[in-house]
Structures are given as C-alpha cells and as structure tokens.
Amino acid sequence: MSGDLKWNKIAGAGLATVFTILIVNEVASRVYHQEAPEKMGYFIEVAEEESGEAAALPTDWGTVLPTADLAAGEAAFARCATCHTITQGGANGTGPNLWGVVGGPVTHAAGFNYSEAMRAHAAAVGTWTYDELDAFINAPQRHVNGTNMTFGGLRDQTQRANLIAWMRQQGSSGYAIPAPDPARQAGAAEGEAAPSEDGLPGGADVEGVQGAEPVEDPGARGGQAADTPNMELSNPGGPGNPAG
C-alpha cells in the first residue's frame, strides 16, 4: 500500500511541474507579447547630404587639372589595377587596357567583350570626356545602368580629379584642358549659360580657347590609333572575345 502511495506522489509531482510550466508560458506570452513588424529588417537612418550651390556645381576642369596631385592620382589607380592595365600596348584583363582613355571613344578596345549597356552608352555619348569619366568613376552602376563593372565608385571629388589628371598623362596628354569656367566655380551667377559637355561655357571650341592645349595628332602616340579603351571593368566573356 505504501508503495502505491509513493508512486502516486511522484506522478502528482510530475503533473504539478507540467502545469506550472504551462501556466508560466501562458503568463509570459501575454506579458511579453509583440506584434510582428509589417516589414522585415531594420531601418537605418542615414543623414541626407546637405544641398548647396557648391555641391551641385560640376567640376571646373580648367582649374583642378593643372593643380592636381598626380602622385595621389597614381595611388588612386591602384584600385583599378586589379582589373586594368594602363601601359601603352598593354593587354586587356578583366577590363580593357586604359592607355589613352581620357578623351577617347567609349568602346574601341579590340577583342574586348563590352556589355550591352556600355555599347549603348557609347552610342549615346561617344567619348570619355572629363565629365563622363568623372560621373562614371563616381558611381559606375548608376551612370551606366547594367555595366559589368563591379567597382562601387570613388565618391571623393578631389580623388577623382587627381585620378583623371594622372590618367590623362597616360597617353591622353593631347586631350586639351579647357579654360577655367566661372560658371562651374563657387558663387557662379544664377541663370548663367550652362557649360558644354567639354567643360567650356556656351559650347566654345576647345581649340579656340586661349591657353588650351592643342589636341594631339593620333600619330603622336607612338603609332597607336587615336581610339582609346573604355573604363568598364567586368568582362564575362574574357579577354580575346570580340566586342559586340
């Protein structure tokens, strides 16, 4: 009889423990109940960039290029060197060789398989002007939507100017530096004529600007054609595939 009572006590204690756990869980679920969020993830608040006249102005190439830090520009190119060469006659890699790219056609590198997006961009703009290069290096995917270039972009304007100035020395020194443009400088008067694509006010001819460097003769590049390669990085088809 005493043995049965012992097992009854054990069973009763077990049931009491189970009921206690159930009650605690129910109370906890009511006390700490949380509604599921409408959208998964976390919202990260990012401060918006302050807007202002100076930030909206395009780079005044006639002012920044003559005073650019070429050593800093060469150092900045180290980020590009993983995919590009920039020596005269250098081979295409993941991206095309960039010798003479500044002021050259957007697509021309023989044997390089450009993306459809870059070929379409070449048809639209034709040439890597200073403004085109600046906008592309700043945010490749945003400037040429669909490009295979995976580089995230160089956001600092001074670094981009130094880089472009150094790249100009690599086979593009004949591409003229425009005269300083007051319309691109801080404090430019509102309503002033917008600068042309080449950075000159009112669409002025580069060769007609006082102090502008003459455009290099294609033959002055050691026998190289005037065509220069595109800044696009990624080449899924690999070097050697003809451009589409």
Coordinates of N, CA and C in Angstrom, one line a residue:
M1 N 0.8 -1.2 0.0 CA 0.0 0.0 0.0 C 0.9 1.2 0.0
S2 N 1.9 1.2 0.8 CA 2.8 2.3 0.9 C 3.6 2.6 -0.4
G3 N 3.8 1.5 -1.1 CA 4.5 1.6 -2.4 C 3.6 2.3 -3.4
D4 N 2.3 2.0 -3.4 CA 1.4 2.7 -4.4 C 1.4 4.2 -4.0
L5 N 1.3 4.5 -2.8 CA 1.3 5.9 -2.4 C 2.5 6.7 -2.8
K6 N 3.7 6.0 -2.8 CA 4.9 6.6 -3.2 C 4.8 7.0 -4.7
W7 N 4.3 6.0 -5.5 CA 4.3 6.3 -7.0 C 3.2 7.4 -7.3
N8 N 2.2 7.4 -6.5 CA 1.1 8.5 -6.7 C 1.7 9.8 -6.4
K9 N 2.6 9.9 -5.4 CA 3.2 11.2 -5.1 C 4.1 11.6 -6.2
I10 N 4.9 10.7 -6.8 CA 5.8 11.0 -7.9 C 5.0 11.5 -9.1
A11 N 3.9 10.8 -9.4 CA 3.1 11.2 -10.6 C 2.5 12.5 -10.3
G12 N 2.0 12.7 -9.1 CA 1.4 14.0 -8.8 C 2.4 15.2 -8.9
A13 N 3.6 14.9 -8.5 CA 4.7 16.0 -8.6 C 5.0 16.3 -10.0
G14 N 5.0 15.2 -10.9 CA 5.3 15.4 -12.3 C 4.2 16.2 -12.9
L15 N 2.9 15.9 -12.6 CA 1.8 16.6 -13.2 C 1.9 18.1 -12.7
A16 N 2.2 18.3 -11.5 CA 2.3 19.7 -11.0 C 3.3 20.5 -11.7
T17 N 4.4 19.8 -12.0 CA 5.5 20.5 -12.7 C 5.1 20.9 -14.1
V18 N 4.4 20.0 -14.8 CA 3.9 20.3 -16.1 C 3.0 21.4 -16.1
F19 N 2.0 21.4 -15.2 CA 1.0 22.5 -15.1 C 1.7 23.8 -14.8
T20 N 2.7 23.8 -13.9 CA 3.4 25.0 -13.6 C 4.1 25.6 -14.8
I21 N 4.7 24.8 -15.6 CA 5.4 25.2 -16.8 C 4.4 25.8 -17.8
L22 N 3.3 25.1 -18.0 CA 2.2 25.7 -18.9 C 1.7 27.0 -18.5
I23 N 1.5 27.2 -17.2 CA 1.0 28.4 -16.6 C 2.0 29.5 -16.8
V24 N 3.3 29.3 -16.5 CA 4.4 30.3 -16.7 C 4.5 30.7 -18.2
N25 N 4.4 29.7 -19.1 CA 4.5 30.1 -20.5 C 3.3 31.0 -21.0
E26 N 2.1 30.6 -20.5 CA 1.0 31.4 -20.9 C 1.1 32.9 -20.3
V27 N 1.5 33.0 -19.1 CA 1.6 34.3 -18.5 C 2.7 35.1 -19.2
A28 N 3.8 34.5 -19.5 CA 4.9 35.1 -20.2 C 4.5 35.6 -21.6
S29 N 3.7 34.8 -22.3 CA 3.3 35.1 -23.7 C 2.4 36.3 -23.7
R30 N 1.6 36.5 -22.6 CA 0.7 37.6 -22.5 C 1.4 38.9 -22.1
V31 N 2.4 38.7 -21.2 CA 3.1 39.9 -20.7 C 4.1 40.4 -21.8
Y32 N 4.8 39.5 -22.5 CA 5.8 39.9 -23.4 C 5.4 39.8 -24.9
H33 N 4.1 39.8 -25.1 CA 3.6 39.7 -26.5 C 4.1 40.8 -27.4
Q34 N 4.6 40.5 -28.6 CA 5.0 41.6 -29.5 C 4.3 41.3 -30.9
E35 N 3.9 42.5 -31.5 CA 3.3 42.4 -32.8 C 4.4 42.2 -33.8
A36 N 4.2 41.4 -34.8 CA 5.1 41.1 -35.9 C 5.3 42.4 -36.7
P37 N 6.5 42.8 -37.1 CA 6.6 44.0 -37.9 C 6.0 43.9 -39.3
E38 N 5.6 45.0 -39.8 CA 5.0 45.0 -41.2 C 6.0 44.6 -42.2
K39 N 7.3 45.1 -42.0 CA 8.4 44.8 -42.9 C 9.5 44.3 -42.1
M40 N 10.1 43.2 -42.7 CA 11.2 42.6 -42.0 C 12.5 43.4 -42.2
G41 N 13.4 43.3 -41.2 CA 14.7 44.1 -41.3 C 14.7 45.3 -40.4
Y42 N 15.7 46.0 -40.5 CA 15.9 47.2 -39.7 C 16.1 48.4 -40.5
F43 N 15.5 49.5 -40.1 CA 15.6 50.8 -40.8 C 16.8 51.5 -40.3
I44 N 17.7 51.9 -41.1 CA 18.9 52.6 -40.7 C 18.8 54.0 -41.3
E45 N 18.7 55.0 -40.4 CA 18.5 56.3 -40.8 C 19.9 56.9 -41.2
V46 N 19.9 57.4 -42.5 CA 21.2 58.0 -43.0 C 20.9 59.5 -43.2
A47 N 21.8 60.2 -42.7 CA 21.7 61.7 -42.8 C 21.8 62.1 -44.3
E48 N 20.9 62.9 -44.8 CA 21.0 63.3 -46.2 C 22.1 64.3 -46.3
E49 N 22.7 64.3 -47.5 CA 23.8 65.2 -47.8 C 23.2 66.6 -47.9
E50 N 23.9 67.6 -47.3 CA 23.5 68.9 -47.4 C 23.5 69.4 -48.8
S51 N 22.4 70.0 -49.2 CA 22.4 70.5 -50.6 C 22.9 71.9 -50.6
G52 N 23.5 72.3 -51.7 CA 24.0 73.7 -51.8 C 24.6 73.9 -53.2
E53 N 24.8 75.2 -53.5 CA 25.2 75.5 -54.8 C 26.6 74.9 -55.2
A54 N 27.5 74.9 -54.2 CA 28.8 74.3 -54.5 C 28.8 72.8 -54.8
A55 N 27.9 72.1 -54.0 CA 27.8 70.6 -54.2 C 27.2 70.3 -55.6
A56 N 26.3 71.2 -56.1 CA 25.6 70.9 -57.3 C 26.5 71.3 -58.6
L57 N 27.5 72.1 -58.4 CA 28.3 72.5 -59.5 C 29.2 71.4 -60.0
P58 N 29.3 71.2 -61.3 CA 30.2 70.3 -61.9 C 31.6 70.7 -61.7
T59 N 32.6 69.8 -61.8 CA 34.0 70.1 -61.6 C 34.5 71.1 -62.7
D60 N 35.2 72.1 -62.3 CA 35.8 73.1 -63.2 C 37.2 72.5 -63.6
W61 N 37.2 71.8 -64.7 CA 38.5 71.1 -65.1 C 39.6 72.0 -65.4
G62 N 39.3 73.2 -65.9 CA 40.3 74.1 -66.2 C 41.0 74.6 -65.0
T63 N 40.4 74.5 -63.8 CA 41.0 74.9 -62.6 C 41.7 73.8 -61.8
V64 N 41.1 72.6 -61.8 CA 41.6 71.5 -61.0 C 42.7 70.7 -61.6
L65 N 42.6 70.5 -63.0 CA 43.6 69.6 -63.6 C 45.0 70.2 -63.6
P66 N 45.2 71.5 -63.8 CA 46.6 72.0 -63.8 C 47.2 71.9 -62.4
T67 N 46.4 71.8 -61.4 CA 47.0 71.8 -60.0 C 46.8 70.5 -59.3
A68 N 46.3 69.4 -60.1 CA 46.0 68.1 -59.5 C 47.3 67.5 -58.9
D69 N 47.1 66.6 -57.9 CA 48.2 65.9 -57.3 C 48.3 64.5 -58.1
L70 N 49.3 64.5 -59.0 CA 49.5 63.3 -59.9 C 49.9 62.1 -59.1
A71 N 50.7 62.3 -58.1 CA 51.1 61.1 -57.3 C 49.9 60.5 -56.6
A72 N 49.0 61.4 -56.1 CA 47.8 60.9 -55.4 C 46.9 60.2 -56.4
G73 N 46.9 60.7 -57.7 CA 46.1 60.1 -58.7 C 46.6 58.7 -59.1
E74 N 48.0 58.6 -59.1 CA 48.6 57.3 -59.4 C 48.3 56.3 -58.3
A75 N 48.3 56.8 -57.1 CA 48.0 55.9 -55.9 C 46.5 55.5 -56.0
A76 N 45.6 56.4 -56.4 CA 44.2 56.0 -56.5 C 44.0 55.0 -57.6
F77 N 44.8 54.9 -58.6 CA 44.7 54.0 -59.7 C 44.9 52.6 -59.2
A78 N 45.6 52.4 -58.1 CA 45.8 51.0 -57.6 C 44.5 50.3 -57.4
R79 N 43.4 50.9 -57.2 CA 42.1 50.3 -57.1 C 41.7 49.7 -58.4
C80 N 42.1 50.4 -59.5 CA 41.8 50.0 -60.8 C 42.7 48.9 -61.4
A81 N 43.9 48.8 -60.9 CA 44.9 48.0 -61.4 C 44.6 46.5 -61.3
T82 N 43.7 46.1 -60.4 CA 43.4 44.7 -60.3 C 42.6 44.2 -61.5
C83 N 42.1 45.1 -62.3 CA 41.3 44.7 -63.5 C 41.8 45.3 -64.8
H84 N 42.6 46.4 -64.6 CA 43.0 47.2 -65.8 C 44.5 47.3 -65.9
T85 N 45.1 47.3 -67.1 CA 46.4 47.8 -67.4 C 46.3 49.2 -68.0
I86 N 47.3 50.0 -67.9 CA 47.2 51.4 -68.4 C 48.6 51.7 -69.1
T87 N 49.3 50.7 -69.5 CA 50.5 50.9 -70.3 C 50.3 50.8 -71.8
Q88 N 51.1 51.6 -72.6 CA 50.8 51.6 -74.0 C 51.0 50.2 -74.6
G89 N 50.0 49.7 -75.3 CA 50.0 48.3 -75.8 C 49.8 47.2 -74.8
G90 N 49.4 47.6 -73.6 CA 49.1 46.6 -72.6 C 47.9 45.8 -72.9
A91 N 47.8 44.6 -72.4 CA 46.8 43.6 -72.7 C 45.5 44.0 -72.0
N92 N 44.4 43.6 -72.5 CA 43.1 43.6 -71.8 C 43.1 42.6 -70.7
G93 N 42.5 42.9 -69.6 CA 42.4 42.0 -68.5 C 40.9 41.7 -68.2
T94 N 40.5 41.7 -67.0 CA 39.1 41.7 -66.7 C 38.4 42.9 -67.3
G95 N 39.1 44.0 -67.3 CA 38.6 45.2 -68.0 C 39.6 45.5 -69.1
P96 N 39.2 46.5 -70.0 CA 40.1 46.8 -71.1 C 41.3 47.6 -70.7
N97 N 42.4 47.6 -71.5 CA 43.5 48.5 -71.3 C 43.1 49.9 -71.3
L98 N 43.6 50.8 -70.5 CA 43.1 52.1 -70.4 C 44.1 53.2 -70.9
W99 N 45.1 52.8 -71.6 CA 46.1 53.7 -72.2 C 45.3 54.7 -73.1
G100 N 45.4 56.0 -72.9 CA 44.8 56.9 -73.8 C 43.3 57.0 -73.6
V101 N 42.7 56.6 -72.5 CA 41.3 56.5 -72.3 C 40.6 57.9 -72.2
V102 N 41.4 58.9 -71.6 CA 40.8 60.2 -71.4 C 40.6 60.9 -72.8
G103 N 39.4 61.2 -73.1 CA 39.1 61.9 -74.4 C 38.9 60.9 -75.5
G104 N 39.0 59.6 -75.3 CA 38.9 58.6 -76.3 C 37.5 58.1 -76.5
P105 N 37.2 57.3 -77.5 CA 35.9 56.7 -77.6 C 35.6 55.8 -76.5
V106 N 34.3 55.7 -76.2 CA 33.9 54.9 -75.0 C 34.2 53.4 -75.2
T107 N 34.0 52.9 -76.4 CA 34.3 51.5 -76.7 C 35.2 51.4 -77.9
H108 N 36.3 50.8 -77.8 CA 37.2 50.6 -79.0 C 38.2 49.5 -78.9
A109 N 38.4 49.0 -77.7 CA 39.5 48.1 -77.4 C 39.3 46.8 -78.2
A110 N 40.1 46.5 -79.2 CA 40.0 45.3 -80.0 C 40.0 44.1 -79.1
G111 N 39.0 43.2 -79.4 CA 39.0 41.9 -78.7 C 38.3 42.0 -77.3
F112 N 37.9 43.1 -76.9 CA 37.2 43.2 -75.6 C 35.7 43.1 -75.7
N113 N 35.1 42.2 -74.9 CA 33.7 42.0 -75.0 C 32.9 42.9 -74.1
Y114 N 32.6 44.1 -74.6 CA 31.8 45.1 -73.8 C 30.4 44.6 -73.5
S115 N 29.9 45.1 -72.4 CA 28.5 44.7 -72.1 C 27.6 45.5 -73.0
E116 N 26.3 45.0 -73.1 CA 25.3 45.7 -74.0 C 25.1 47.1 -73.4
A117 N 25.1 47.3 -72.1 CA 24.9 48.6 -71.5 C 26.0 49.6 -71.9
M118 N 27.2 49.1 -71.9 CA 28.3 50.0 -72.3 C 28.3 50.3 -73.8
R119 N 27.9 49.4 -74.6 CA 27.8 49.7 -76.0 C 26.7 50.7 -76.3
A120 N 25.6 50.6 -75.6 CA 24.5 51.5 -75.7 C 25.0 52.9 -75.2
H121 N 25.7 52.9 -74.2 CA 26.2 54.2 -73.7 C 27.2 54.8 -74.7
A122 N 28.0 54.0 -75.3 CA 28.9 54.5 -76.3 C 28.2 55.2 -77.5
A123 N 27.1 54.5 -77.9 CA 26.3 55.1 -78.9 C 25.6 56.4 -78.5
A124 N 25.4 56.6 -77.2 CA 24.7 57.8 -76.8 C 25.6 58.9 -76.6
V125 N 26.8 58.7 -76.0 CA 27.7 59.8 -75.7 C 29.0 59.8 -76.5
G126 N 29.4 58.7 -77.0 CA 30.6 58.6 -77.9 C 32.0 58.7 -77.3
T127 N 32.2 59.7 -76.4 CA 33.6 60.0 -76.0 C 33.6 60.0 -74.4
W128 N 34.8 59.6 -73.9 CA 35.1 59.8 -72.5 C 35.6 61.2 -72.2
T129 N 34.7 62.1 -72.2 CA 35.0 63.5 -71.8 C 35.4 63.5 -70.3
Y130 N 35.9 64.6 -69.8 CA 36.2 64.7 -68.4 C 34.9 64.5 -67.5
D131 N 33.8 65.1 -67.9 CA 32.6 64.9 -67.2 C 32.1 63.5 -67.2
E132 N 32.2 62.8 -68.4 CA 31.7 61.5 -68.5 C 32.6 60.5 -67.6
L133 N 33.9 60.7 -67.6 CA 34.7 59.9 -66.8 C 34.4 60.1 -65.3
D134 N 34.3 61.4 -65.0 CA 34.0 61.8 -63.6 C 32.8 61.1 -63.1
A135 N 31.7 61.2 -63.9 CA 30.4 60.6 -63.4 C 30.5 59.1 -63.4
F136 N 31.2 58.5 -64.3 CA 31.3 57.0 -64.3 C 32.1 56.5 -63.1
I137 N 33.2 57.1 -62.9 CA 34.1 56.7 -61.8 C 33.4 56.9 -60.4
N138 N 32.6 58.0 -60.3 CA 31.9 58.3 -59.1 C 30.9 57.2 -58.8
A139 N 30.1 56.7 -59.7 CA 29.1 55.6 -59.5 C 28.9 54.9 -60.8
P140 N 29.7 53.9 -61.1 CA 29.6 53.2 -62.4 C 28.2 52.6 -62.7
Q141 N 27.6 51.9 -61.7 CA 26.3 51.3 -62.0 C 25.2 52.3 -62.1
R142 N 25.3 53.4 -61.5 CA 24.3 54.4 -61.6 C 24.4 55.2 -62.9
H143 N 25.7 55.5 -63.3 CA 25.9 56.2 -64.6 C 25.6 55.4 -65.8
V144 N 26.0 54.1 -65.8 CA 25.7 53.2 -66.9 C 25.0 52.0 -66.3
N145 N 23.7 52.1 -66.2 CA 22.9 51.0 -65.6 C 23.1 49.7 -66.4
G146 N 23.6 48.7 -65.8 CA 23.8 47.4 -66.4 C 25.2 47.1 -66.8
T147 N 26.1 48.1 -66.5 CA 27.5 47.8 -66.8 C 28.0 46.6 -66.0
N148 N 29.0 45.9 -66.6 CA 29.6 44.8 -65.8 C 30.7 45.2 -64.8
M149 N 31.0 46.5 -64.8 CA 32.0 47.0 -63.9 C 31.4 46.9 -62.5
T150 N 32.1 46.2 -61.6 CA 31.6 45.9 -60.3 C 32.2 46.9 -59.2
F151 N 33.1 47.8 -59.6 CA 33.7 48.8 -58.7 C 32.6 49.7 -58.2
G152 N 32.6 49.9 -56.8 CA 31.5 50.6 -56.2 C 31.5 52.1 -56.5
G153 N 32.7 52.6 -56.9 CA 32.7 54.1 -57.2 C 33.7 54.8 -56.2
L154 N 34.2 55.9 -56.7 CA 35.1 56.8 -55.9 C 34.3 58.0 -55.7
R155 N 33.9 58.2 -54.4 CA 33.0 59.3 -54.1 C 33.6 60.7 -53.9
D156 N 34.9 60.7 -53.5 CA 35.6 61.9 -53.2 C 35.9 62.6 -54.5
Q157 N 35.5 63.9 -54.7 CA 35.7 64.6 -55.9 C 37.1 64.9 -56.2
T158 N 37.9 65.3 -55.1 CA 39.3 65.6 -55.3 C 40.1 64.3 -55.7
Q159 N 39.7 63.2 -55.1 CA 40.4 62.0 -55.6 C 40.1 61.6 -57.0
R160 N 38.9 61.8 -57.4 CA 38.6 61.6 -58.8 C 39.3 62.5 -59.8
A161 N 39.4 63.8 -59.4 CA 40.2 64.8 -60.2 C 41.6 64.4 -60.3
N162 N 42.2 64.0 -59.2 CA 43.6 63.6 -59.2 C 43.8 62.3 -60.1
L163 N 42.9 61.4 -60.0 CA 43.0 60.2 -60.8 C 42.9 60.5 -62.3
I164 N 41.9 61.3 -62.6 CA 41.7 61.6 -64.1 C 42.9 62.4 -64.6
A165 N 43.4 63.3 -63.8 CA 44.6 64.1 -64.2 C 45.8 63.1 -64.5
W166 N 46.0 62.1 -63.6 CA 47.1 61.2 -63.8 C 46.8 60.3 -65.0
M167 N 45.6 59.8 -65.2 CA 45.2 59.0 -66.3 C 45.4 59.8 -67.6
R168 N 45.2 61.1 -67.6 CA 45.4 61.9 -68.8 C 46.9 61.9 -69.2
Q169 N 47.8 61.7 -68.3 CA 49.2 61.6 -68.6 C 49.6 60.3 -69.3
Q170 N 48.7 59.3 -69.2 CA 49.0 58.0 -69.7 C 48.4 57.9 -71.1
G171 N 48.9 58.6 -72.1 CA 48.5 58.5 -73.4 C 47.5 59.5 -73.9
S172 N 47.0 60.4 -73.0 CA 46.0 61.3 -73.4 C 46.4 62.8 -73.2
S173 N 47.7 63.1 -73.1 CA 48.1 64.4 -72.8 C 47.7 65.4 -73.9
G174 N 47.4 64.9 -75.1 CA 47.0 65.8 -76.2 C 45.5 66.2 -76.0
Y175 N 44.8 65.6 -75.1 CA 43.4 66.0 -74.9 C 43.4 67.3 -74.1
A176 N 42.9 68.3 -74.7 CA 43.0 69.7 -74.2 C 42.3 69.8 -72.8
I177 N 43.0 70.6 -72.0 CA 42.4 71.1 -70.7 C 41.6 72.4 -71.0
P178 N 40.3 72.4 -70.7 CA 39.6 73.6 -71.0 C 40.0 74.8 -70.1
A179 N 39.7 76.0 -70.6 CA 40.0 77.2 -69.7 C 39.1 77.2 -68.5
P180 N 39.5 77.8 -67.4 CA 38.7 77.8 -66.2 C 37.3 78.4 -66.6
D181 N 36.3 77.9 -66.0 CA 34.9 78.2 -66.3 C 34.3 78.8 -65.0
P182 N 34.0 80.1 -65.0 CA 33.4 80.8 -63.9 C 32.0 80.2 -63.5
A183 N 31.3 79.6 -64.5 CA 30.0 79.0 -64.3 C 30.1 77.8 -63.5
R184 N 31.3 77.2 -63.4 CA 31.5 76.0 -62.6 C 32.2 76.2 -61.2
Q185 N 32.3 77.5 -60.9 CA 33.0 77.9 -59.7 C 32.0 78.3 -58.6
A186 N 32.4 78.2 -57.4 CA 31.5 78.7 -56.3 C 31.1 80.1 -56.5
G187 N 29.9 80.4 -56.3 CA 29.4 81.8 -56.4 C 29.0 82.1 -57.8
A188 N 28.9 81.1 -58.7 CA 28.5 81.4 -60.1 C 27.1 82.0 -60.1
A189 N 27.0 83.0 -60.9 CA 25.7 83.7 -61.0 C 24.6 82.8 -61.5
E190 N 23.4 82.9 -60.9 CA 22.3 82.1 -61.4 C 21.9 82.6 -62.7
G191 N 21.5 81.6 -63.5 CA 21.0 81.9 -64.9 C 22.1 82.0 -65.9
E192 N 23.4 81.8 -65.5 CA 24.5 81.8 -66.4 C 24.4 80.6 -67.3
A193 N 24.8 80.7 -68.6 CA 24.7 79.7 -69.5 C 25.4 78.4 -69.0
A194 N 24.7 77.3 -69.2 CA 25.3 76.0 -68.8 C 26.5 75.7 -69.6
P195 N 27.5 75.0 -69.0 CA 28.7 74.7 -69.7 C 28.4 73.5 -70.7
S196 N 29.3 73.5 -71.7 CA 29.1 72.4 -72.7 C 29.6 71.1 -72.2
E197 N 29.5 70.1 -72.9 CA 29.9 68.7 -72.5 C 31.4 68.7 -72.2
D198 N 32.2 69.5 -73.0 CA 33.7 69.5 -72.8 C 34.1 70.5 -71.7
G199 N 33.1 71.1 -71.0 CA 33.5 71.9 -69.9 C 33.8 73.3 -70.3
L200 N 33.3 73.7 -71.5 CA 33.5 75.1 -71.9 C 32.2 75.9 -71.9
P201 N 32.2 77.1 -71.5 CA 31.0 77.9 -71.5 C 30.4 78.1 -72.9
G202 N 29.1 78.0 -73.0 CA 28.5 78.3 -74.3 C 28.9 77.4 -75.4
G203 N 29.4 76.2 -75.2 CA 29.8 75.3 -76.2 C 31.0 75.8 -77.0
A204 N 31.9 76.5 -76.4 CA 33.0 77.0 -77.1 C 33.9 75.9 -77.6
D205 N 34.6 76.2 -78.7 CA 35.5 75.2 -79.3 C 36.8 75.0 -78.4
V206 N 37.2 73.8 -78.1 CA 38.4 73.6 -77.3 C 39.6 74.3 -77.9
E207 N 39.8 74.2 -79.2 CA 41.0 74.7 -79.9 C 40.9 76.2 -79.9
G208 N 39.7 76.8 -79.7 CA 39.6 78.2 -79.8 C 39.8 78.9 -78.5
V209 N 40.0 78.2 -77.4 CA 40.1 78.7 -76.1 C 41.6 79.2 -75.8
Q210 N 41.7 80.4 -75.4 CA 43.1 80.9 -75.1 C 43.7 80.1 -74.0
G211 N 44.9 79.6 -74.3 CA 45.6 78.9 -73.3 C 45.3 77.4 -73.3
A212 N 44.4 76.9 -74.1 CA 44.1 75.5 -74.2 C 45.2 74.8 -74.9
E213 N 45.5 73.5 -74.5 CA 46.5 72.8 -75.1 C 46.0 72.2 -76.4
P214 N 46.8 72.1 -77.4 CA 46.3 71.6 -78.7 C 46.0 70.1 -78.6
V215 N 45.1 69.7 -79.4 CA 44.7 68.3 -79.5 C 45.8 67.5 -80.2
E216 N 46.2 66.4 -79.6 CA 47.3 65.6 -80.1 C 46.9 64.9 -81.4
D217 N 47.9 64.9 -82.3 CA 47.7 64.2 -83.5 C 47.7 62.7 -83.2
P218 N 46.8 61.9 -83.8 CA 46.7 60.5 -83.5 C 48.1 59.8 -83.7
G219 N 48.9 60.3 -84.6 CA 50.2 59.6 -84.8 C 51.2 59.9 -83.7
A220 N 50.9 60.9 -82.8 CA 51.9 61.2 -81.8 C 51.9 60.2 -80.7
R221 N 51.1 59.2 -80.7 CA 51.1 58.2 -79.6 C 51.9 57.0 -79.9
G222 N 53.0 57.2 -80.5 CA 53.9 56.1 -80.8 C 53.3 55.1 -81.8
G223 N 52.5 55.7 -82.8 CA 51.9 54.8 -83.8 C 50.6 54.2 -83.4
Q224 N 50.2 54.5 -82.2 CA 48.9 54.0 -81.7 C 47.7 54.7 -82.3
A225 N 46.7 54.0 -82.6 CA 45.5 54.6 -83.1 C 44.9 55.6 -82.1
A226 N 44.1 56.6 -82.5 CA 43.6 57.5 -81.6 C 42.5 56.9 -80.7
D227 N 42.0 55.8 -81.1 CA 40.9 55.2 -80.3 C 41.5 54.8 -78.9
T228 N 40.7 54.9 -77.9 CA 41.2 54.6 -76.5 C 40.2 53.7 -75.8
P229 N 40.6 52.9 -74.9 CA 39.6 52.0 -74.3 C 38.7 52.5 -73.2
N230 N 37.7 51.8 -73.0 CA 36.6 52.1 -72.1 C 37.0 51.8 -70.7
M231 N 36.3 52.5 -69.7 CA 36.6 52.2 -68.3 C 35.9 51.0 -67.7
E232 N 35.1 50.3 -68.5 CA 34.3 49.2 -68.0 C 35.3 48.1 -67.5
L233 N 34.9 47.6 -66.3 CA 35.8 46.6 -65.7 C 35.5 45.2 -66.1
S234 N 34.3 44.7 -65.8 CA 34.0 43.3 -65.9 C 33.8 42.8 -67.3
N235 N 34.4 41.7 -67.6 CA 34.3 41.1 -69.0 C 34.0 39.6 -68.9
P236 N 32.7 39.3 -68.7 CA 32.3 37.9 -68.5 C 32.8 37.0 -69.6
G237 N 32.9 37.5 -70.8 CA 33.4 36.7 -71.9 C 34.8 36.4 -71.9
G238 N 35.6 37.2 -71.1 CA 37.0 37.0 -71.0 C 37.7 37.8 -72.1
P239 N 39.0 38.1 -71.9 CA 39.8 38.8 -72.9 C 39.9 38.0 -74.2
G240 N 39.9 38.7 -75.3 CA 40.0 38.0 -76.6 C 38.7 37.8 -77.3
N241 N 37.6 38.0 -76.6 CA 36.3 37.9 -77.3 C 36.0 39.2 -78.0
P242 N 35.6 39.2 -79.2 CA 35.3 40.4 -80.0 C 34.2 41.2 -79.3
A243 N 34.3 42.5 -79.4 CA 33.3 43.4 -78.8 C 32.0 43.2 -79.7
G244 N 30.9 43.2 -79.0 CA 29.6 43.0 -79.7 C 29.1 44.3 -80.2

